[in-house]
Amino acid sequence: MHYRVLGATGIEVSSYALGTMMFGKIGNPDHADSERIIHAALDAGINFVDTADMYNAGESEEIVGKALAGRRDDVVLATKVHFSLDDQRNHGGNSRRYIVRAVEDSLRRLRTDWIDLYQIHRPDPKTDIEETLSVLTDLVRAGKIRAFGCSTFPAEEIVEAWHVAERRGLMKFRTEQPPYSILARGIERSVLPTARRLNMGVLTWSPLAWGFLSGKYRRDQAVDLASGRAALRPERFDPALPANAAKFDAVEELAKLADELGCTLPELATAFPLTHPAVTSVILGPRTMEQLKASLAGQDLVLDDAVLDRIDEIVPPGRELVWEDGGWTPPALSEVGLRRRVVGDRAAASASDSGE
């Protein structure tokens, strides 16, 4: 296992992190088996474990907490906050009110006195970023968290957060956790350059592009849309949909490349994000022991310039074939009122433009 410093934190973490979203009812409901997978990852040299309070409504954190008993001091533990675990008002978002409560709940479920990296899971347009940075700074000073970061933030919001922290004397986001894979390279345009310029650590998720690079979904094979990840979002995997044609075409070309290299498609996929100089660690999200072993098998795979040039030909830098896997749509796109003038405003603007 290789290790890198996590941005400006001074904390050394493994180049592969263990993601735990699949531990619990929607993935592996067997707690004992999930704990065995966690221990196998730690025994393989992984010292970075990433979870979130919303993974299986807290169940994932509970499994991680039990598994780390006796090993906590040797693990860099990360979790996230933002999503509501129920349907109650004010139970979610990035407000001081919610975060102060949520961090205590995470500490209890994780059976620990501190969290090494506490991440804001998604942007919250309802909450001023100063409010969020302020409470996170207070949590660091209180010893409840060691550092904090963001997840799936666009570059402009990362920069804004840094400027606010500078002006208000608050602590800064030290990490960003974006989706990144051969099929989803959009963050190469601005997020990764921004993180590198600000000396932020980057831990990327979904290296298998939501399972598309697992080798399970191929163009000429029947796709079972009622099982696995395909059952959660069948529109992403249905080969009959024109929007998926480019994905299947790219997978076929990448599978040929993997065969030429003598590796599996998942090994190629998990090795790719680490070739970017801004990336610190790649999050693996296994559901079974076999999936963990398959992902770890590629840790020593070296992709030289010739191989990376081939990948660039198949999916050009900055290209998004699975853009929806970003997991967050900015309000400027999702809220009609932010991208359309109301009828009265449009009429007034038209009259003004015509000189009336």
Short mmCIF file of C-alpha atoms in Angstrom, two decimals:
data_model
loop_
_atom_site.label_atom_id
_atom_site.label_comp_id
_atom_site.label_asym_id
_atom_site.label_seq_id
_atom_site.Cartn_x
_atom_site.Cartn_y
_atom_site.Cartn_z
CA MET A 1 0.00 0.00 0.00
CA HIS A 2 1.19 3.51 -0.80
CA TYR A 3 0.61 6.55 1.42
CA ARG A 4 0.22 10.24 0.72
CA VAL A 5 -0.19 13.37 2.82
CA LEU A 6 -3.80 14.57 2.92
CA GLY A 7 -3.48 18.11 1.59
CA ALA A 8 -2.13 20.53 4.19
CA THR A 9 -3.33 18.47 7.19
CA GLY A 10 -0.03 16.62 7.69
CA ILE A 11 -2.03 13.38 8.01
CA GLU A 12 -0.71 10.41 6.02
CA VAL A 13 -3.40 8.27 4.43
CA SER A 14 -3.39 5.21 2.20
CA SER A 15 -3.83 5.77 -1.53
CA TYR A 16 -6.91 3.56 -1.31
CA ALA A 17 -9.58 4.39 1.25
CA LEU A 18 -12.31 2.04 2.36
CA GLY A 19 -15.78 3.39 1.60
CA THR A 20 -18.56 1.91 3.69
CA MET A 21 -21.77 2.93 1.92
CA MET A 22 -22.51 -0.71 1.08
CA PHE A 23 -22.36 -1.88 4.69
CA GLY A 24 -25.92 -2.14 5.98
CA LYS A 25 -29.39 -2.85 4.72
CA ILE A 26 -29.05 -1.59 1.12
CA GLY A 27 -25.77 -3.44 0.57
CA ASN A 28 -24.42 -6.07 2.94
CA PRO A 29 -26.85 -6.44 5.86
CA ASP A 30 -24.60 -8.95 7.65
CA HIS A 31 -22.80 -6.85 10.27
CA ALA A 32 -20.27 -9.55 11.13
CA ASP A 33 -19.32 -10.02 7.48
CA SER A 34 -19.04 -6.26 6.98
CA GLU A 35 -16.73 -6.05 9.99
CA ARG A 36 -14.56 -8.82 8.52
CA ILE A 37 -14.25 -6.82 5.30
CA ILE A 38 -13.18 -3.74 7.27
CA HIS A 39 -10.53 -5.74 9.14
CA ALA A 40 -9.28 -7.28 5.88
CA ALA A 41 -8.88 -3.79 4.41
CA LEU A 42 -6.96 -2.61 7.47
CA ASP A 43 -4.77 -5.72 7.39
CA ALA A 44 -4.01 -4.96 3.72
CA GLY A 45 -2.59 -1.57 4.72
CA ILE A 46 -5.59 0.72 4.30
CA ASN A 47 -5.62 3.25 7.15
CA PHE A 48 -8.31 5.57 5.77
CA VAL A 49 -12.00 4.70 6.34
CA ASP A 50 -14.77 6.88 4.93
CA THR A 51 -18.42 6.73 5.93
CA ALA A 52 -21.40 9.09 6.30
CA ASP A 53 -24.27 9.49 8.71
CA MET A 54 -26.80 8.99 5.90
CA TYR A 55 -25.39 5.64 4.76
CA ASN A 56 -28.19 3.27 5.66
CA ALA A 57 -29.54 5.87 8.10
CA GLY A 58 -26.59 5.56 10.46
CA GLU A 59 -26.21 1.79 10.25
CA SER A 60 -22.94 2.05 8.34
CA GLU A 61 -21.42 4.25 11.07
CA GLU A 62 -22.53 1.74 13.70
CA ILE A 63 -20.83 -1.12 11.83
CA VAL A 64 -17.63 0.93 11.43
CA GLY A 65 -17.69 1.84 15.12
CA LYS A 66 -17.87 -1.80 16.17
CA ALA A 67 -15.18 -2.87 13.69
CA LEU A 68 -12.69 -0.24 14.85
CA ALA A 69 -12.81 -1.24 18.50
CA GLY A 70 -9.19 -1.69 19.54
CA ARG A 71 -7.85 -0.27 16.26
CA ARG A 72 -9.17 3.29 16.36
CA ASP A 73 -5.83 5.01 17.00
CA ASP A 74 -4.34 3.58 13.81
CA VAL A 75 -7.20 4.63 11.54
CA VAL A 76 -7.92 7.96 9.90
CA LEU A 77 -11.68 8.08 10.23
CA ALA A 78 -13.85 10.26 7.98
CA THR A 79 -17.58 10.78 7.98
CA LYS A 80 -20.04 13.24 6.45
CA VAL A 81 -23.06 15.38 7.32
CA HIS A 82 -25.81 17.09 5.30
CA PHE A 83 -28.58 14.67 4.36
CA SER A 84 -31.56 14.16 6.62
CA LEU A 85 -32.00 10.75 8.23
CA ASP A 86 -35.74 11.32 8.63
CA ASP A 87 -38.47 13.61 7.34
CA GLN A 88 -38.44 16.11 10.22
CA ARG A 89 -37.99 19.84 9.65
CA ASN A 90 -34.44 21.17 10.28
CA HIS A 91 -33.05 17.61 10.38
CA GLY A 92 -30.58 18.14 7.55
CA GLY A 93 -28.52 20.74 5.72
CA ASN A 94 -25.41 22.66 6.70
CA SER A 95 -26.71 24.90 9.49
CA ARG A 96 -25.05 25.27 12.88
CA ARG A 97 -28.23 23.98 14.49
CA TYR A 98 -28.13 20.70 12.59
CA ILE A 99 -24.38 20.08 12.48
CA VAL A 100 -23.96 20.48 16.26
CA ARG A 101 -26.51 17.74 16.77
CA ALA A 102 -25.38 15.52 13.89
CA VAL A 103 -21.74 15.37 14.97
CA GLU A 104 -22.73 14.10 18.41
CA ASP A 105 -24.88 11.41 16.83
CA SER A 106 -21.99 10.34 14.57
CA LEU A 107 -19.54 10.24 17.48
CA ARG A 108 -21.97 8.00 19.39
CA ARG A 109 -22.54 5.61 16.49
CA LEU A 110 -18.81 5.48 15.68
CA ARG A 111 -17.93 4.86 19.35
CA THR A 112 -15.17 7.44 19.27
CA ASP A 113 -14.25 10.72 20.94
CA TRP A 114 -13.11 12.42 17.74
CA ILE A 115 -13.50 12.35 13.96
CA ASP A 116 -10.36 12.86 11.89
CA LEU A 117 -12.12 14.33 8.85
CA TYR A 118 -15.66 15.71 9.01
CA GLN A 119 -17.06 16.49 5.57
CA ILE A 120 -20.00 18.53 4.33
CA HIS A 121 -21.69 15.99 2.09
CA ARG A 122 -23.25 18.46 -0.37
CA PRO A 123 -23.65 22.25 -0.76
CA ASP A 124 -26.64 23.86 0.95
CA PRO A 125 -27.89 26.99 -0.85
CA LYS A 126 -30.13 27.84 2.12
CA THR A 127 -27.21 28.24 4.53
CA ASP A 128 -24.53 30.93 4.32
CA ILE A 129 -21.12 29.28 3.98
CA GLU A 130 -19.83 31.44 6.85
CA GLU A 131 -22.37 29.79 9.14
CA THR A 132 -21.08 26.35 8.17
CA LEU A 133 -17.38 27.21 8.40
CA SER A 134 -17.97 28.86 11.77
CA VAL A 135 -19.49 25.79 13.41
CA LEU A 136 -16.86 23.49 11.85
CA THR A 137 -14.10 25.73 13.22
CA ASP A 138 -15.70 25.56 16.66
CA LEU A 139 -15.83 21.76 16.46
CA VAL A 140 -12.10 21.60 15.69
CA ARG A 141 -11.32 23.87 18.63
CA ALA A 142 -13.55 21.73 20.85
CA GLY A 143 -11.56 18.63 19.86
CA LYS A 144 -14.52 16.81 18.38
CA ILE A 145 -13.06 16.84 14.85
CA ARG A 146 -9.47 17.21 13.63
CA ALA A 147 -10.10 18.69 10.19
CA PHE A 148 -13.00 19.27 7.84
CA GLY A 149 -13.69 19.15 4.14
CA CYS A 150 -16.42 19.22 1.51
CA SER A 151 -17.85 16.68 -0.90
CA THR A 152 -19.11 17.16 -4.45
CA PHE A 153 -18.70 20.95 -4.30
CA PRO A 154 -18.21 22.84 -7.59
CA ALA A 155 -14.95 24.74 -7.92
CA GLU A 156 -16.58 28.15 -7.51
CA GLU A 157 -18.09 27.19 -4.15
CA ILE A 158 -14.76 25.81 -2.93
CA VAL A 159 -13.09 29.12 -3.82
CA GLU A 160 -15.87 31.14 -2.18
CA ALA A 161 -15.50 29.11 1.02
CA TRP A 162 -11.77 29.80 1.07
CA HIS A 163 -12.28 33.55 0.60
CA VAL A 164 -14.88 33.64 3.39
CA ALA A 165 -12.54 31.75 5.70
CA GLU A 166 -9.71 34.18 4.93
CA ARG A 167 -11.89 37.26 5.55
CA ARG A 168 -13.51 35.96 8.74
CA GLY A 169 -10.49 34.26 10.30
CA LEU A 170 -12.10 30.82 10.12
CA MET A 171 -10.53 27.46 9.36
CA LYS A 172 -10.65 26.21 5.78
CA PHE A 173 -11.93 23.18 3.93
CA ARG A 174 -8.86 20.93 3.77
CA THR A 175 -10.29 18.27 1.46
CA GLU A 176 -12.77 17.72 -1.35
CA GLN A 177 -14.48 14.41 -2.14
CA PRO A 178 -15.73 14.38 -5.76
CA PRO A 179 -16.85 11.57 -8.10
CA TYR A 180 -14.07 10.64 -10.53
CA SER A 181 -13.61 7.80 -12.98
CA ILE A 182 -12.58 7.16 -16.56
CA LEU A 183 -16.22 7.72 -17.54
CA ALA A 184 -16.67 10.83 -15.39
CA ARG A 185 -13.77 13.21 -15.95
CA GLY A 186 -15.56 16.52 -15.58
CA ILE A 187 -13.70 17.49 -12.41
CA GLU A 188 -10.48 17.65 -14.41
CA ARG A 189 -11.70 20.98 -15.83
CA SER A 190 -11.77 23.03 -12.62
CA VAL A 191 -12.31 21.10 -9.38
CA LEU A 192 -9.01 19.22 -9.43
CA PRO A 193 -6.91 22.21 -10.56
CA THR A 194 -8.57 24.32 -7.85
CA ALA A 195 -7.93 21.72 -5.15
CA ARG A 196 -4.31 21.42 -6.20
CA ARG A 197 -3.82 25.19 -6.21
CA LEU A 198 -5.29 25.43 -2.69
CA ASN A 199 -3.28 22.42 -1.44
CA MET A 200 -6.42 20.48 -0.59
CA GLY A 201 -6.47 16.72 -0.24
CA VAL A 202 -8.75 14.94 -2.70
CA LEU A 203 -10.43 11.62 -2.03
CA THR A 204 -12.46 10.49 -5.01
CA TRP A 205 -15.51 8.25 -5.08
CA SER A 206 -17.14 5.92 -7.63
CA PRO A 207 -13.99 4.82 -9.53
CA LEU A 208 -16.13 2.09 -11.10
CA ALA A 209 -18.61 4.71 -12.38
CA TRP A 210 -21.51 3.36 -10.36
CA GLY A 211 -20.54 -0.18 -11.36
CA PHE A 212 -20.27 0.50 -15.09
CA LEU A 213 -16.55 -0.31 -14.99
CA SER A 214 -16.99 -3.45 -12.87
CA GLY A 215 -17.16 -5.61 -15.99
CA LYS A 216 -20.70 -6.66 -15.13
CA TYR A 217 -22.39 -4.43 -17.70
CA ARG A 218 -21.39 -5.09 -21.31
CA ARG A 219 -22.95 -4.05 -24.60
CA ASP A 220 -23.69 -7.53 -25.95
CA GLN A 221 -24.78 -9.08 -22.65
CA ALA A 222 -28.24 -9.04 -21.13
CA VAL A 223 -28.47 -6.51 -18.30
CA ASP A 224 -30.53 -7.51 -15.27
CA LEU A 225 -32.19 -4.21 -14.40
CA ALA A 226 -33.86 -5.73 -11.34
CA SER A 227 -30.74 -6.50 -9.30
CA GLY A 228 -27.65 -4.81 -7.89
CA ARG A 229 -26.95 -1.17 -8.67
CA ALA A 230 -29.04 -1.40 -11.83
CA ALA A 231 -32.13 -1.91 -9.70
CA LEU A 232 -31.50 1.41 -7.93
CA ARG A 233 -31.18 3.46 -11.14
CA PRO A 234 -32.14 1.25 -14.12
CA GLU A 235 -32.08 4.22 -16.52
CA ARG A 236 -28.31 4.37 -16.09
CA PHE A 237 -27.78 0.81 -17.34
CA ASP A 238 -30.53 0.13 -19.87
CA PRO A 239 -28.73 -0.48 -23.20
CA ALA A 240 -31.93 0.39 -25.07
CA LEU A 241 -31.61 4.04 -24.03
CA PRO A 242 -29.60 6.13 -26.54
CA ALA A 243 -27.97 8.11 -23.70
CA ASN A 244 -26.17 4.94 -22.58
CA ALA A 245 -24.67 4.04 -25.96
CA ALA A 246 -21.48 6.06 -25.39
CA LYS A 247 -20.98 4.39 -22.00
CA PHE A 248 -21.22 0.88 -23.44
CA ASP A 249 -18.93 1.80 -26.35
CA ALA A 250 -16.30 3.18 -23.97
CA VAL A 251 -16.54 0.13 -21.70
CA GLU A 252 -15.83 -2.19 -24.65
CA GLU A 253 -12.72 -0.21 -25.62
CA LEU A 254 -11.51 -0.05 -22.03
CA ALA A 255 -12.04 -3.79 -21.60
CA LYS A 256 -9.83 -4.40 -24.66
CA LEU A 257 -7.16 -2.16 -23.16
CA ALA A 258 -7.31 -4.03 -19.85
CA ASP A 259 -6.88 -7.33 -21.68
CA GLU A 260 -3.81 -5.98 -23.45
CA LEU A 261 -2.36 -4.90 -20.09
CA GLY A 262 -3.11 -8.26 -18.49
CA CYS A 263 -5.34 -6.77 -15.82
CA THR A 264 -9.05 -6.65 -15.10
CA LEU A 265 -11.33 -3.75 -15.97
CA PRO A 266 -11.86 -2.89 -12.26
CA GLU A 267 -8.10 -2.85 -11.70
CA LEU A 268 -7.67 -0.43 -14.59
CA ALA A 269 -10.55 1.70 -13.29
CA THR A 270 -9.28 1.98 -9.71
CA ALA A 271 -5.72 2.70 -10.82
CA PHE A 272 -6.72 5.55 -13.13
CA PRO A 273 -7.76 8.27 -10.61
CA LEU A 274 -4.44 7.97 -8.77
CA THR A 275 -2.55 9.06 -11.88
CA HIS A 276 -3.86 12.62 -11.46
CA PRO A 277 -1.44 14.71 -9.38
CA ALA A 278 -4.30 16.31 -7.40
CA VAL A 279 -5.76 13.02 -6.15
CA THR A 280 -4.71 11.79 -2.72
CA SER A 281 -6.82 8.69 -2.23
CA VAL A 282 -9.41 6.64 -4.12
CA ILE A 283 -12.40 5.36 -2.18
CA LEU A 284 -13.23 1.70 -2.77
CA GLY A 285 -16.81 0.72 -1.94
CA PRO A 286 -16.96 -3.09 -1.71
CA ARG A 287 -20.03 -5.01 -0.65
CA THR A 288 -18.28 -8.38 -0.40
CA MET A 289 -14.85 -9.69 0.48
CA GLU A 290 -14.37 -10.76 -3.14
CA GLN A 291 -15.02 -7.21 -4.35
CA LEU A 292 -12.48 -5.84 -1.87
CA LYS A 293 -9.81 -8.29 -3.02
CA ALA A 294 -10.54 -7.52 -6.68
CA SER A 295 -10.13 -3.79 -6.07
CA LEU A 296 -6.96 -4.15 -4.04
CA ALA A 297 -5.39 -6.31 -6.75
CA GLY A 298 -4.78 -3.22 -8.83
CA GLN A 299 -2.88 -1.21 -6.23
CA ASP A 300 0.48 -1.85 -7.90
CA LEU A 301 -0.76 -1.37 -11.46
CA VAL A 302 1.29 1.39 -13.12
CA LEU A 303 -0.32 3.22 -16.03
CA ASP A 304 2.36 4.78 -18.20
CA ASP A 305 1.94 7.67 -20.62
CA ALA A 306 1.13 5.36 -23.53
CA VAL A 307 -1.73 3.75 -21.60
CA LEU A 308 -3.04 7.11 -20.40
CA ASP A 309 -2.93 8.39 -23.98
CA ARG A 310 -5.09 5.43 -25.02
CA ILE A 311 -7.56 6.23 -22.24
CA ASP A 312 -7.66 9.87 -23.38
CA GLU A 313 -8.58 8.68 -26.87
CA ILE A 314 -11.46 6.59 -25.51
CA VAL A 315 -12.74 9.24 -23.08
CA PRO A 316 -11.12 12.65 -23.62
CA PRO A 317 -9.95 14.71 -20.60
CA GLY A 318 -12.81 16.61 -18.98
CA ARG A 319 -15.46 14.49 -20.74
CA GLU A 320 -18.54 13.37 -18.80
CA LEU A 321 -20.29 10.19 -19.87
CA VAL A 322 -22.00 9.68 -16.51
CA TRP A 323 -22.47 13.30 -15.44
CA GLU A 324 -25.55 12.40 -13.41
CA ASP A 325 -23.34 10.42 -11.04
CA GLY A 326 -22.18 13.72 -9.58
CA GLY A 327 -24.99 13.34 -7.10
CA TRP A 328 -25.86 17.04 -6.91
CA THR A 329 -27.59 19.41 -9.28
CA PRO A 330 -26.97 23.12 -8.62
CA PRO A 331 -30.11 25.17 -7.92
CA ALA A 332 -29.25 27.32 -10.94
CA LEU A 333 -30.28 24.31 -13.04
CA SER A 334 -32.86 22.59 -10.87
CA GLU A 335 -34.93 25.64 -9.86
CA VAL A 336 -36.84 27.10 -12.78
CA GLY A 337 -37.13 30.53 -11.13
CA LEU A 338 -33.35 30.91 -11.15
CA ARG A 339 -33.02 30.39 -14.89
CA ARG A 340 -36.20 32.02 -16.23
CA ARG A 341 -37.50 35.52 -15.75
CA VAL A 342 -41.14 35.66 -14.69
CA VAL A 343 -43.54 36.68 -17.45
CA GLY A 344 -43.88 40.26 -16.17
CA ASP A 345 -40.11 40.70 -15.99
CA ARG A 346 -39.66 39.37 -19.51
CA ALA A 347 -42.31 41.76 -20.84
CA ALA A 348 -40.70 44.70 -19.03
CA ALA A 349 -37.27 43.76 -20.37
CA SER A 350 -38.66 43.48 -23.90
CA ALA A 351 -40.32 46.90 -23.64
CA SER A 352 -37.09 48.42 -22.34
CA ASP A 353 -35.04 46.89 -25.13
CA SER A 354 -37.45 48.30 -27.74
CA GLY A 355 -37.26 51.80 -26.25
CA GLU A 356 -40.88 51.93 -25.02
#
